[in-house]
Short mmCIF file of C-alpha atoms and ligand atoms in Angstrom, two decimals:
data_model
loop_
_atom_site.label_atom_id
_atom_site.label_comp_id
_atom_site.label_asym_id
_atom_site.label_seq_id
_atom_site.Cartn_x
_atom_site.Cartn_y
_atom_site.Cartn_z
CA UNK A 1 0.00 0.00 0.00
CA UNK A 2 1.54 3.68 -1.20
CA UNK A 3 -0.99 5.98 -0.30
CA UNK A 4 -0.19 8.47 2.16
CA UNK A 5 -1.82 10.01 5.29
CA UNK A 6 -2.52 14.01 4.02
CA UNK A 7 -2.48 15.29 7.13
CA UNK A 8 0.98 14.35 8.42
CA UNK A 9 2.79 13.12 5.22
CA UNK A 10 3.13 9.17 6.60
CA UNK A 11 2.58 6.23 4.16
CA UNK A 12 -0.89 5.06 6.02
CA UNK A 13 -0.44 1.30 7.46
CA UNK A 14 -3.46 -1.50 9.00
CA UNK A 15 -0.95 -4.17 10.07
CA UNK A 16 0.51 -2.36 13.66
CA UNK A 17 -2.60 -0.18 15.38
CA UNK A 18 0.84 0.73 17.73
CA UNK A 19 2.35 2.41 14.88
CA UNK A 20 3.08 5.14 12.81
CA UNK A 21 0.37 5.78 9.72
CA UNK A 22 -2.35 3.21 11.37
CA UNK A 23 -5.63 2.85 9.43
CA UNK A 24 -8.04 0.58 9.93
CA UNK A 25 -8.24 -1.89 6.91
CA UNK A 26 -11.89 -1.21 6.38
CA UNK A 27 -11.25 2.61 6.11
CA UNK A 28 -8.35 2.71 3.80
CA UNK A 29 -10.54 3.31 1.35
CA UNK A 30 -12.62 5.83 2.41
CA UNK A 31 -10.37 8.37 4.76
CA UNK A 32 -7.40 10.28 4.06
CA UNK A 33 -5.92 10.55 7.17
CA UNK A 34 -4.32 8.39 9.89
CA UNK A 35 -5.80 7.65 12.71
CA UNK A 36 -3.36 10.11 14.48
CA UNK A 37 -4.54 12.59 12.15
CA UNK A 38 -8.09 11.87 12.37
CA UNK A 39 -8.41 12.05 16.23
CA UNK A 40 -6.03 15.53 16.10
CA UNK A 41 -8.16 17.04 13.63
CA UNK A 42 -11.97 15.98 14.82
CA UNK A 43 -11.58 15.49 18.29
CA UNK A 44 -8.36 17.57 19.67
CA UNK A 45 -7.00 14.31 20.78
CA UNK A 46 -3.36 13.97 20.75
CA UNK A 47 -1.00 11.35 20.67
CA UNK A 48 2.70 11.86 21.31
CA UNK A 49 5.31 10.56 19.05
CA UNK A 50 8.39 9.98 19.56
CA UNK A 51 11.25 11.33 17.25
CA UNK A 52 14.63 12.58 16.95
CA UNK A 53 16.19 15.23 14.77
CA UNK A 54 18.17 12.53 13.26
CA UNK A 55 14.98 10.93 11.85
CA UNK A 56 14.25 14.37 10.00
CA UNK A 57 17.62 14.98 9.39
CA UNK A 58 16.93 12.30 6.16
CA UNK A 59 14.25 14.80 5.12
CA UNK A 60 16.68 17.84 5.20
CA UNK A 61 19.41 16.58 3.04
CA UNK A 62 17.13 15.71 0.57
CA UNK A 63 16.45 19.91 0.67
CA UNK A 64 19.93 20.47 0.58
CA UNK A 65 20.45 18.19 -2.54
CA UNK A 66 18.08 20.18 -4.45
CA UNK A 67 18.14 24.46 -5.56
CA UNK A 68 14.40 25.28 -5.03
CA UNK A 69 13.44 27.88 -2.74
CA UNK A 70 12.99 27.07 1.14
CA UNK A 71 10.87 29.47 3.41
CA UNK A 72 12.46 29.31 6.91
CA UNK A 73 9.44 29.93 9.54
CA UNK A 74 10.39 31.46 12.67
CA UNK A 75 7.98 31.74 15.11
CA UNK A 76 8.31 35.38 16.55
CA UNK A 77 7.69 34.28 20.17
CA UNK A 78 10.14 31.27 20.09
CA UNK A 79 12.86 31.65 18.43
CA UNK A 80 14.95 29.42 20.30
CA UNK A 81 16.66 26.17 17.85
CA UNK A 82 16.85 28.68 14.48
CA UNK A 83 20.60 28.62 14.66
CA UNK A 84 20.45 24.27 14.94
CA UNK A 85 18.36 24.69 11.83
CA UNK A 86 20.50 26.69 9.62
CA UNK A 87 22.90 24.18 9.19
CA UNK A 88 20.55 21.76 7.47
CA UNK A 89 19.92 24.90 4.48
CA UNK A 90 21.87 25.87 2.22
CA UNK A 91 19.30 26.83 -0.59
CA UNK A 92 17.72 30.89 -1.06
CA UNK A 93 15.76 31.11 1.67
CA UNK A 94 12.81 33.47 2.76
CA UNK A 95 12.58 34.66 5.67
CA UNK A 96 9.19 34.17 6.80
CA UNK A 97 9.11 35.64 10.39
CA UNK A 98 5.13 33.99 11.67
CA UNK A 99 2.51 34.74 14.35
CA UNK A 100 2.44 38.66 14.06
CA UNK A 101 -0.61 38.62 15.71
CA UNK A 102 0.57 37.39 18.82
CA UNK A 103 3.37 40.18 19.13
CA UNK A 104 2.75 43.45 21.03
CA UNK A 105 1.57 45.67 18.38
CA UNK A 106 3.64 48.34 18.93
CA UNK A 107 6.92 47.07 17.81
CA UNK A 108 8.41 48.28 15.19
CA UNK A 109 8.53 45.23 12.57
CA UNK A 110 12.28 46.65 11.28
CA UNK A 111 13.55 46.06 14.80
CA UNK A 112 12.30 42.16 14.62
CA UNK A 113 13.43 41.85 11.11
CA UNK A 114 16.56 43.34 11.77
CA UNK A 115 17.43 40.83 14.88
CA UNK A 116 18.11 37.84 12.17
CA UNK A 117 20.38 39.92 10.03
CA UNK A 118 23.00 37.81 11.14
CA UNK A 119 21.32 34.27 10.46
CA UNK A 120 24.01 32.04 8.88
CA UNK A 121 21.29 31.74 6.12
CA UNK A 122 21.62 32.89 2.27
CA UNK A 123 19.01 35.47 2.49
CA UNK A 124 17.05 36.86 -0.53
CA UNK A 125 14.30 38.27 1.11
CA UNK A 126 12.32 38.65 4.52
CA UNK A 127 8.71 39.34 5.41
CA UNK A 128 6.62 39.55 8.74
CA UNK A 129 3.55 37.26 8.68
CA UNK A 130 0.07 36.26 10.30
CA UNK A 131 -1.26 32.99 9.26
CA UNK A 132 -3.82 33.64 11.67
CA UNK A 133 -4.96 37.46 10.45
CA UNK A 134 -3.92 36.78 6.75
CA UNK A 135 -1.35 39.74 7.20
CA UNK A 136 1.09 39.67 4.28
CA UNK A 137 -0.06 36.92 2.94
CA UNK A 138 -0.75 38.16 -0.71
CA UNK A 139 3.10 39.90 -0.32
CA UNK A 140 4.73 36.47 1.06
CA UNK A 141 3.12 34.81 -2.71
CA UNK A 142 4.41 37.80 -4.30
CA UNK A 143 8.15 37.00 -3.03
CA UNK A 144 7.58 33.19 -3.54
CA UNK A 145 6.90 33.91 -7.52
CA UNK A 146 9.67 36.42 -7.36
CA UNK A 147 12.51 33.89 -6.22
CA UNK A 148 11.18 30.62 -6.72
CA UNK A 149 13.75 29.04 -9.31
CA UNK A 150 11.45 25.97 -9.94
CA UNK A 151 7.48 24.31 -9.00
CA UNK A 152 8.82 23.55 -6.14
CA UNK A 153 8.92 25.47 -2.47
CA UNK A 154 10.09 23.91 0.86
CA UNK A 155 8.34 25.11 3.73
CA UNK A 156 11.10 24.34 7.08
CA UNK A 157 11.21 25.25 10.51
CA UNK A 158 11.06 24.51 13.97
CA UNK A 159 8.25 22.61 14.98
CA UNK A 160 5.22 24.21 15.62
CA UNK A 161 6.70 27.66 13.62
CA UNK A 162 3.44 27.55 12.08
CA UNK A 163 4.25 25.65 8.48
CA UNK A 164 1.62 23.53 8.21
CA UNK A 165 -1.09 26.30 9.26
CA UNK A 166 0.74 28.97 7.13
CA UNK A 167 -0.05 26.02 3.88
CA UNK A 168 -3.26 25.65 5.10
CA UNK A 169 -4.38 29.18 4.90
CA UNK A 170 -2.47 29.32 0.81
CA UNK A 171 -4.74 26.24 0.30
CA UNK A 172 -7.76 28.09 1.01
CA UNK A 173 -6.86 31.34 -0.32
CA UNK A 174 -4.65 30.68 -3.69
CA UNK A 175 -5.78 27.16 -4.54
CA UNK A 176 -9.03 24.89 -5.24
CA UNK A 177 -7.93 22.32 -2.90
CA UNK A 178 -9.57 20.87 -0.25
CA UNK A 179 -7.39 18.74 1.91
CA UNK A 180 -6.46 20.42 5.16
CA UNK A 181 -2.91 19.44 6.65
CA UNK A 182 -3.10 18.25 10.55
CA UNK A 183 -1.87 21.18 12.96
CA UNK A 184 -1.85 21.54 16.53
CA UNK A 185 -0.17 22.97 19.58
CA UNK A 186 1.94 19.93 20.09
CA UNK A 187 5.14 19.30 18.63
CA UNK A 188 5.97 17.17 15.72
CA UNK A 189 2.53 16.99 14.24
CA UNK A 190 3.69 17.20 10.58
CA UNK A 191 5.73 13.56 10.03
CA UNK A 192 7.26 13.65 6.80
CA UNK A 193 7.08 15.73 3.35
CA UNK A 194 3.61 17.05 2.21
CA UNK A 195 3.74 17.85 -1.27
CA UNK A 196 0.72 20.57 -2.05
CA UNK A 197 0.30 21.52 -5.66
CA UNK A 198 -1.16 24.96 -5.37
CA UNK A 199 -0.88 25.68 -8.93
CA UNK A 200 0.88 23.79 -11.99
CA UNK A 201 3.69 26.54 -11.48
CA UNK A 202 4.13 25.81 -7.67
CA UNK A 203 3.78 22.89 -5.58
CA UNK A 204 4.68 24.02 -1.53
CA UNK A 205 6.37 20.95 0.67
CA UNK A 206 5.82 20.85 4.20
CA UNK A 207 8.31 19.20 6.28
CA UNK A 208 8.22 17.97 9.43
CA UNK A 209 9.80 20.51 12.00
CA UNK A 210 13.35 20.37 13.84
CA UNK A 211 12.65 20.00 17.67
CA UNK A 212 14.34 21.84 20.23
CA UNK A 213 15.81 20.11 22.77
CA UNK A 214 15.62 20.98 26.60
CA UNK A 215 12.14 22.96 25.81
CA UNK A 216 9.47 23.10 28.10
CA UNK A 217 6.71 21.89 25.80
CA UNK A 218 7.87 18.43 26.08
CA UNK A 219 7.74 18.04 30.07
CA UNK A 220 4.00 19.24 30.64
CA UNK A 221 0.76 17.82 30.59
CA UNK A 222 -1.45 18.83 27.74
CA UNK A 223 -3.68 21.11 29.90
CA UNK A 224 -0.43 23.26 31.18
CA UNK A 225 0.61 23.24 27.18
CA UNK A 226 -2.33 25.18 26.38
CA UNK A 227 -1.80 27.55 29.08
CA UNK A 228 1.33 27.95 27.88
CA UNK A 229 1.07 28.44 24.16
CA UNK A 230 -0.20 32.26 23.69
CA UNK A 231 -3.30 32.22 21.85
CA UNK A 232 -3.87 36.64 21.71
CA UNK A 233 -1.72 39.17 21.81
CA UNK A 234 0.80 39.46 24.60
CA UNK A 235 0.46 41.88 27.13
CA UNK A 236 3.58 42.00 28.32
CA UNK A 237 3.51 42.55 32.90
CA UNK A 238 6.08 44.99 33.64
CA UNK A 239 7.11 44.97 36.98
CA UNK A 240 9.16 47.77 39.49
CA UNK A 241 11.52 45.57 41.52
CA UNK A 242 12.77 47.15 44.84
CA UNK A 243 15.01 45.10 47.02
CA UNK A 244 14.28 41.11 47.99
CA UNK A 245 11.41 40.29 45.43
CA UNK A 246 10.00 36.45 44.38
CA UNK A 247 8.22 35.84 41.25
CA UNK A 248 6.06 32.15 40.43
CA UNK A 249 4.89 31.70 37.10
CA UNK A 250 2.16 29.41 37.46
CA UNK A 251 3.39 26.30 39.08
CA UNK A 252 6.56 26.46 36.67
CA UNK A 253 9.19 29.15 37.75
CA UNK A 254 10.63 30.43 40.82
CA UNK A 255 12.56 33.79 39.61
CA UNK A 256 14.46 35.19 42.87
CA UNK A 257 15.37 38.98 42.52
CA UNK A 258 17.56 40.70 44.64
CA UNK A 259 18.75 44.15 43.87
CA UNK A 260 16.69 47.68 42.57
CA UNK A 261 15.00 46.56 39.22
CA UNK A 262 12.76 46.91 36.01
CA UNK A 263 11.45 43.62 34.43
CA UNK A 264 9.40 42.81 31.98
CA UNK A 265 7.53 39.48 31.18
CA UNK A 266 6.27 38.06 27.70
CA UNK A 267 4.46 35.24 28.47
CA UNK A 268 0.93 33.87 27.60
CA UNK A 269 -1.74 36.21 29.01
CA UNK A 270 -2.62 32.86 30.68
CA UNK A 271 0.04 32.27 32.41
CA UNK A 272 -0.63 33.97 36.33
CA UNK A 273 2.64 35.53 37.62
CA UNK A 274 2.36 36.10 41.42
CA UNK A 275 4.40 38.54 43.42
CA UNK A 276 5.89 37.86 46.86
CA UNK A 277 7.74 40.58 49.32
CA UNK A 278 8.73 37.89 52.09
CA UNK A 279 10.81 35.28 51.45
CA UNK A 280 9.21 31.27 50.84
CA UNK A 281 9.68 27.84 50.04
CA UNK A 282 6.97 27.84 46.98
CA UNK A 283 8.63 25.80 44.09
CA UNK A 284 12.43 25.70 45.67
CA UNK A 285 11.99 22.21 44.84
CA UNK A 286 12.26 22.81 41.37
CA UNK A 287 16.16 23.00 39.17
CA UNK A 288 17.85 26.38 40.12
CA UNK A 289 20.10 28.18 37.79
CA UNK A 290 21.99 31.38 38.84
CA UNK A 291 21.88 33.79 35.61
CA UNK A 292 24.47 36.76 35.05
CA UNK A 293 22.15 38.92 33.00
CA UNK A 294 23.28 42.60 31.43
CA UNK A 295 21.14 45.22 30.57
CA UNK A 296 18.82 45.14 28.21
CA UNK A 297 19.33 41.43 27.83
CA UNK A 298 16.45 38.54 27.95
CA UNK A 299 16.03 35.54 29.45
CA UNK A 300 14.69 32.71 27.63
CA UNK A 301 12.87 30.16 29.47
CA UNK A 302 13.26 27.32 26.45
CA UNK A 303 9.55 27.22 25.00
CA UNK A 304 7.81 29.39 27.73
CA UNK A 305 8.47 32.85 26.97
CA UNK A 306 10.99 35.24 28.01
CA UNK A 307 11.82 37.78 30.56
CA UNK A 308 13.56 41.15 29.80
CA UNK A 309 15.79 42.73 32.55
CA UNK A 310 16.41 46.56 32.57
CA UNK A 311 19.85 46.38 34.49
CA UNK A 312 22.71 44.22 34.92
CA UNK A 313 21.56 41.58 37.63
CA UNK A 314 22.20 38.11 39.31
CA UNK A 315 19.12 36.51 39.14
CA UNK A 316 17.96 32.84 40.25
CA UNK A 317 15.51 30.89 38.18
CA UNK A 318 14.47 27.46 39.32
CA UNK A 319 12.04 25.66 36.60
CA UNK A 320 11.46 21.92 35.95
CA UNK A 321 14.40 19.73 34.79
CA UNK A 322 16.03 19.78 31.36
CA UNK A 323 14.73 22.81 30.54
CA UNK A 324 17.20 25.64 29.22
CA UNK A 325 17.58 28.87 30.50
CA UNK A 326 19.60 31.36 29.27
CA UNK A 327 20.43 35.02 27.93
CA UNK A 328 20.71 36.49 25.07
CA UNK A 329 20.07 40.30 23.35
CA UNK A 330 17.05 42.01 24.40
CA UNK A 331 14.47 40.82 21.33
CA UNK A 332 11.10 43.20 21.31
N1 GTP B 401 -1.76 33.02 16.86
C1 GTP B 401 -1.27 32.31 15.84
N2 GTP B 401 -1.09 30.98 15.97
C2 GTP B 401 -0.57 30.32 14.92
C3 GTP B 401 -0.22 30.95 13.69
N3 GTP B 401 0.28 30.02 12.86
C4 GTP B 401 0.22 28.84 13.54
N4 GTP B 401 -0.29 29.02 14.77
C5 GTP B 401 -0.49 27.99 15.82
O1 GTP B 401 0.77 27.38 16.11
C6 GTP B 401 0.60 25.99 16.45
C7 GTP B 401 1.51 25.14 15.58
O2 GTP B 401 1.09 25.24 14.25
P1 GTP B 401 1.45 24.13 13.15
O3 GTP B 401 1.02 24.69 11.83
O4 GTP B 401 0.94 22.79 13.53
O5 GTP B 401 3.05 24.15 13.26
P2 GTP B 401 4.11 23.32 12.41
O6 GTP B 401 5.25 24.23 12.18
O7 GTP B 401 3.48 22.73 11.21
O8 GTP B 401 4.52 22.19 13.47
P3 GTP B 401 5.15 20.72 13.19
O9 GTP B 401 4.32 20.04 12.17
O10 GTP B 401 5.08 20.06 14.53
O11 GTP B 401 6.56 20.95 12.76
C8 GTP B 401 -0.89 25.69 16.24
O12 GTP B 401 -1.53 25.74 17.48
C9 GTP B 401 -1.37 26.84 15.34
O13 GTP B 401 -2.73 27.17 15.51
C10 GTP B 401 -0.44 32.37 13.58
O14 GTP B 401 -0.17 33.03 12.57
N5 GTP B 401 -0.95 32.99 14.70
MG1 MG B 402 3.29 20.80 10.62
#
């Protein structure tokens, strides 16, 4: 059997209901989609896979072999793993920077563009996008038929960037087609290459998405995931820090602040950040990292948001194991 799942890109399978691609033989004719698939995209039901970058790292070097045009996604609220990805392209790439919508209004979209300037990446062009709103997405097709050197255009990223939904929204605006390609708020959702002929000039290929390790999306139950993942616009908390101060983020950071401050959180408007004067015990059980931070600097909780500090600080952060925490120049 050859035919493939559309919403995740898998050859579909009836022998091993455990597996990858599972159909039920009576269905195969009928449906589409996976099981996986089916369940994501009727019933919000989710089942983790496992994989590993090296199992996509196949599907890369098949980019690399070729000279079409690849659209990096970037996700403008996680941008951690970009700089893991770039060594997999080496094609003209477009910078598709995704999820406007969910960025404060108010920044000025040449001060985000102008952050990846220095992206090991061979450049041609770069655009600020909303799947979500339809923002720029007539200019993005306008650059595609601009520097597209073939049919074909790769659509890469991290996962959950946004690919799959970005292809989703071309379907319905640019094409007649009707299949819908599985998305969701989990990572790896797309499982291998999706080959969507918009047009007969240009066919788009979604690709599964590189994970990043040590991120916070894989060590939480569903229900904290969708706390976590910002679904409107960030309203970033801004708070005046004098002397001793203790911050919890739900029931997933400890910050500990100890000298005359300004800080700044972007996190999902979900997520409730509490205060304390006096000192406690609340989450000291979780992994503490001390953090040298300069001015103007973030930092990144891996897949949970980021925090941006005025002035040069010591700061402790505890959070839950394996999950990266570092610095890095101030972003919005
Ligand atoms: N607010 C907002 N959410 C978006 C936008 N684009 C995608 N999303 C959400 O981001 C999450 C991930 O989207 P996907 O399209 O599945 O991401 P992906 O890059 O295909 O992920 P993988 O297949 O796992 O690599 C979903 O919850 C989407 O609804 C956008 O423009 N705005
Ligand atoms: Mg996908």
């Amino acid at each position: 059997m050859n035919k493939k799942c559309t919403g995740c890109g898998l050859s579909l399978q009836s022998e091993f209901e455990d597996k990858e691609g599972f159909i039920k033989k009576e269905n195969i004719d009928k449906s589409k989609l996976c099981e996986r698939c089916f369940r994501i995209q009727n019933y919000n039901e989710y089942k983790v896979v496992a994989k590993t970058n090296q199992d996509f790292a196949k599907i890369f070097k098949k980019i690399d072999k070729s000279k079409d045009l690849v659209l990096v996604l970037v996700d403008l609220l996680n941008i951690g793993g970009i700089h893991e990805l770039c060594q997999y392209i080496h094609n003209d790439v477009l910078l598709v920077l995704t999820k406007r919508d969910l960025v404060p209004k108010q920044i000025y979209e040449e001060k985000l563009l102008h952050y990846f300037d220095t992206l090991p990446l061979h450049v041609v062009d770069k655009i600020i996008v909303s799947s979500k709103n339809n923002y720029h997405l007539d200019e993005l097709m306008e650059l595609v038929f601009e520097y597209k050197k073939s049919n074909k255009v790769y659509v890469v990223g991290i996962t959950n960037a946004g690919k799959s939904t970005l292809i989703n929204k071309i379907i319905y605006n640019y094409s007649n087609l009707t299949n819908r390609i599985t998305t969701s708020i989990l990572p790896s959702t797309t499982l291998d290459m999706i080959e969507i002929p918009i047009s007969d000039e240009l066919t788009f290929i979604d690709t599964p998405g590189l994970l990043v390790e040590n991120s916070i999306v894989d060590k939480v139950d569903s229900e904290t995931l969708r706390r976590i993942v910002p679904k409107s616009e960030l309203k970033p908390t801004i708070f005046q820090v004098k002397c001793d101060q203790i911050f919890l983020i739900d029931s997933l950071v400890r910050l500990e602040v100890e000298e005359d401050n300004n800080i700044v959180f972007y996190l999902s408007n979900n997520l409730p950040i509490l205060r304390f004067y006096k000192d406690n015990d609340k989450l000291k059980n979780l992994e503490k990292k001390e953090i040298t931070i300069n001015e103007k600097e973030d930092i990144v909780i891996e897949g949970l948001g980021f925090i941006k500090v005025m002035k040069k600080a010591k700061i402790k952060v505890y959070t839950l194991k394996n999950v990266d925490v570092y610095t890095r120049k101030s972003f919005l």
